[in-house]
Amino acid sequence: MIMQDELSIKQATNIIKQSKYLIAMTGAGISRESNVPTFRGADGLWKQYDAMQLATPDAFRANPQLVWEWYSWRQDLILKCSPNPAHETLVKWEQKGYLKSIITQNVDGLHRRAGSHSLHEVHGNLWTLKCTSCDYHDQLDAPAVGVPICPSCSNHLRPDVVWFGENLNQEIMLNVYSELDKADVCMVIGTSALVQPAASFPLLVREQGGLIIEVNIEETPLTPLATVHLRGKAGEILPLLDKLIA
Ligand code: BV8
Ligand code: ZN
């Protein structure tokens, strides 16, 4: 098993070093070591709440108080978390020119806080607010209290995240597809590869002959399609790869 791991780590290191346009796609697993609960894990966010019931426009229309309670609980929790060595390694690789961009499904804002610049938050960011009626936007730096009201039209404000059944932001998607088009290597870090359309992004890179490096503590539907599957925690594997690349 160890041999296999060393072999995979060596293979991944070579792929990264030889990459021409390396991108990373991240999910909740990269924030797990920052103590942000994942969605589907044993202690997943969705254990206490059924997010399929809460992260939807209908849920918000029916009970904005409950949905805001869930989001301000998450904002409060995330405020106490900090980026971990996995986030920090990606910042270092961006600064050294290895990593061209990050496509993240996470709404926790930890990549931003770590210092990543070339970042595409495809599901939005739970610190940004938008009005349900007009084009008012705002940024939060503390958890919301109750149901925030729009100062310009007095309708409800909502978290500026993509809920189930909602389309992803067109402009962000155009940038994402252009990144995927240029990528010859895509690292897929800490995602269950279940939520569409994000789960299909690595497949687009693979279809054009690109290589996939998956970092996860368990197998996912992507694993059989990955060039290399590195089994383990992102916060340990990424710094290890960084040491070997240096
Ligand atoms: C869309 C923002 C077009 C909100 C999120 C039926 C009805 C309606 C829709 C659908 C349907 N069937 C399919 C769909 C499409 C739907 C979808 O994909 N559903 C799935 C669940 C079947 N998608 C959509 O609705 C999307 N929109 O398709 O628009 C459309 C329009 C109308 C009608 C139909 C389609 C919008 C999807 C976006 C939803 N918003 N978040 C919020 O967060 O509050 S999704 C949510 O899941 C998060 O963004 C999260 O990032 C994302 C994916 O989860 P993961 O990040 O992968 O996290 P997860 O917990 O699942 O996994 C963690 C992984 O990490 C695990 O693999 C674990 O092993 C690993 N891990 C754990 N610890 C570590 C680790 N790895 C490494 N190191 C560790 N330490
Ligand atoms: Zn408004």
PDB file of N, CA, C and O in Angstrom, residues 30-32 34 82-92 102 106 108 110-111 114 116 238:
ATOM      1  N   ILE A  30     -11.680  20.322   1.084  1.00  0.00           N
ATOM      2  CA  ILE A  30     -10.452  21.108   1.290  1.00  0.00           C
ATOM      3  C   ILE A  30     -10.590  21.997   2.530  1.00  0.00           C
ATOM      4  O   ILE A  30      -9.596  22.409   3.122  1.00  0.00           O
ATOM      5  N   SER A  31     -11.844  22.260   2.926  1.00  0.00           N
ATOM      6  CA  SER A  31     -12.061  23.106   4.119  1.00  0.00           C
ATOM      7  C   SER A  31     -12.267  22.267   5.376  1.00  0.00           C
ATOM      8  O   SER A  31     -12.415  22.802   6.469  1.00  0.00           O
ATOM      9  N   ARG A  32     -12.279  20.924   5.204  1.00  0.00           N
ATOM     10  CA  ARG A  32     -12.582  20.057   6.355  1.00  0.00           C
ATOM     11  C   ARG A  32     -11.545  20.249   7.447  1.00  0.00           C
ATOM     12  O   ARG A  32     -11.859  20.300   8.633  1.00  0.00           O
ATOM     13  N   SER A  34     -10.033  22.819   8.127  1.00  0.00           N
ATOM     14  CA  SER A  34     -10.214  24.127   8.775  1.00  0.00           C
ATOM     15  C   SER A  34     -11.405  24.038   9.732  1.00  0.00           C
ATOM     16  O   SER A  34     -11.875  25.046  10.237  1.00  0.00           O
ATOM     17  N   SER A  82     -10.014  29.058  10.012  1.00  0.00           N
ATOM     18  CA  SER A  82      -9.004  29.723   9.165  1.00  0.00           C
ATOM     19  C   SER A  82      -8.551  28.773   8.061  1.00  0.00           C
ATOM     20  O   SER A  82      -8.684  27.558   8.183  1.00  0.00           O
ATOM     21  N   PRO A  83      -7.979  29.359   7.001  1.00  0.00           N
ATOM     22  CA  PRO A  83      -7.466  28.522   5.911  1.00  0.00           C
ATOM     23  C   PRO A  83      -6.452  27.512   6.465  1.00  0.00           C
ATOM     24  O   PRO A  83      -5.776  27.785   7.457  1.00  0.00           O
ATOM     25  N   ASN A  84      -6.361  26.336   5.845  1.00  0.00           N
ATOM     26  CA  ASN A  84      -5.415  25.317   6.321  1.00  0.00           C
ATOM     27  C   ASN A  84      -4.292  25.124   5.305  1.00  0.00           C
ATOM     28  O   ASN A  84      -4.317  25.770   4.235  1.00  0.00           O
ATOM     29  N   PRO A  85      -3.291  24.268   5.593  1.00  0.00           N
ATOM     30  CA  PRO A  85      -2.136  24.123   4.676  1.00  0.00           C
ATOM     31  C   PRO A  85      -2.511  23.768   3.236  1.00  0.00           C
ATOM     32  O   PRO A  85      -1.772  24.088   2.301  1.00  0.00           O
ATOM     33  N   ALA A  86      -3.680  23.196   3.033  1.00  0.00           N
ATOM     34  CA  ALA A  86      -4.087  22.891   1.643  1.00  0.00           C
ATOM     35  C   ALA A  86      -4.391  24.188   0.900  1.00  0.00           C
ATOM     36  O   ALA A  86      -3.889  24.417  -0.209  1.00  0.00           O
ATOM     37  N   HIS A  87      -5.162  25.080   1.533  1.00  0.00           N
ATOM     38  CA  HIS A  87      -5.453  26.381   0.909  1.00  0.00           C
ATOM     39  C   HIS A  87      -4.134  27.139   0.673  1.00  0.00           C
ATOM     40  O   HIS A  87      -3.908  27.734  -0.383  1.00  0.00           O
ATOM     41  N   GLU A  88      -3.260  27.080   1.694  1.00  0.00           N
ATOM     42  CA  GLU A  88      -2.002  27.849   1.636  1.00  0.00           C
ATOM     43  C   GLU A  88      -1.068  27.329   0.541  1.00  0.00           C
ATOM     44  O   GLU A  88      -0.399  28.100  -0.140  1.00  0.00           O
ATOM     45  N   THR A  89      -1.073  26.021   0.325  1.00  0.00           N
ATOM     46  CA  THR A  89      -0.225  25.451  -0.747  1.00  0.00           C
ATOM     47  C   THR A  89      -0.694  25.952  -2.108  1.00  0.00           C
ATOM     48  O   THR A  89       0.104  26.312  -2.973  1.00  0.00           O
ATOM     49  N   LEU A  90      -2.015  26.031  -2.294  1.00  0.00           N
ATOM     50  CA  LEU A  90      -2.536  26.504  -3.589  1.00  0.00           C
ATOM     51  C   LEU A  90      -2.180  27.975  -3.810  1.00  0.00           C
ATOM     52  O   LEU A  90      -1.870  28.381  -4.933  1.00  0.00           O
ATOM     53  N   VAL A  91      -2.161  28.768  -2.721  1.00  0.00           N
ATOM     54  CA  VAL A  91      -1.745  30.179  -2.848  1.00  0.00           C
ATOM     55  C   VAL A  91      -0.280  30.230  -3.295  1.00  0.00           C
ATOM     56  O   VAL A  91       0.078  30.943  -4.240  1.00  0.00           O
ATOM     57  N   LYS A  92       0.541  29.377  -2.673  1.00  0.00           N
ATOM     58  CA  LYS A  92       1.991  29.359  -2.984  1.00  0.00           C
ATOM     59  C   LYS A  92       2.196  28.970  -4.439  1.00  0.00           C
ATOM     60  O   LYS A  92       2.971  29.589  -5.180  1.00  0.00           O
ATOM     61  N   ILE A 102      -8.200  28.516  -9.592  1.00  0.00           N
ATOM     62  CA  ILE A 102      -8.972  27.592  -8.742  1.00  0.00           C
ATOM     63  C   ILE A 102     -10.443  27.772  -9.089  1.00  0.00           C
ATOM     64  O   ILE A 102     -10.944  28.910  -9.164  1.00  0.00           O
ATOM     65  N   ASN A 106     -17.005  25.760  -3.089  1.00  0.00           N
ATOM     66  CA  ASN A 106     -17.214  26.186  -1.706  1.00  0.00           C
ATOM     67  C   ASN A 106     -17.704  27.625  -1.642  1.00  0.00           C
ATOM     68  O   ASN A 106     -17.309  28.456  -2.460  1.00  0.00           O
ATOM     69  N   ASP A 108     -17.493  29.161   1.401  1.00  0.00           N
ATOM     70  CA  ASP A 108     -17.000  29.615   2.714  1.00  0.00           C
ATOM     71  C   ASP A 108     -16.005  30.774   2.629  1.00  0.00           C
ATOM     72  O   ASP A 108     -15.673  31.381   3.636  1.00  0.00           O
ATOM     73  N   LEU A 110     -12.834  30.706   2.140  1.00  0.00           N
ATOM     74  CA  LEU A 110     -11.500  30.439   2.710  1.00  0.00           C
ATOM     75  C   LEU A 110     -10.377  30.565   1.680  1.00  0.00           C
ATOM     76  O   LEU A 110      -9.264  30.961   2.012  1.00  0.00           O
ATOM     77  N   HIS A 111     -10.631  30.245   0.413  1.00  0.00           N
ATOM     78  CA  HIS A 111      -9.575  30.441  -0.606  1.00  0.00           C
ATOM     79  C   HIS A 111      -9.231  31.924  -0.693  1.00  0.00           C
ATOM     80  O   HIS A 111      -8.063  32.295  -0.805  1.00  0.00           O
ATOM     81  N   ALA A 114      -7.254  32.965   2.243  1.00  0.00           N
ATOM     82  CA  ALA A 114      -5.877  32.414   2.213  1.00  0.00           C
ATOM     83  C   ALA A 114      -4.985  33.257   1.314  1.00  0.00           C
ATOM     84  O   ALA A 114      -3.767  33.271   1.459  1.00  0.00           O
ATOM     85  N   SER A 116      -5.737  33.459  -2.357  1.00  0.00           N
ATOM     86  CA  SER A 116      -5.843  33.080  -3.786  1.00  0.00           C
ATOM     87  C   SER A 116      -6.507  34.217  -4.549  1.00  0.00           C
ATOM     88  O   SER A 116      -7.478  34.818  -4.079  1.00  0.00           O
ATOM     89  N   LEU A 238      -1.233  18.014  -0.029  1.00  0.00           N
ATOM     90  CA  LEU A 238      -0.753  19.163  -0.825  1.00  0.00           C
ATOM     91  C   LEU A 238       0.611  19.666  -0.332  1.00  0.00           C
ATOM     92  O   LEU A 238       1.529  19.867  -1.148  1.00  0.00           O
TER      93      LEU A 238
END
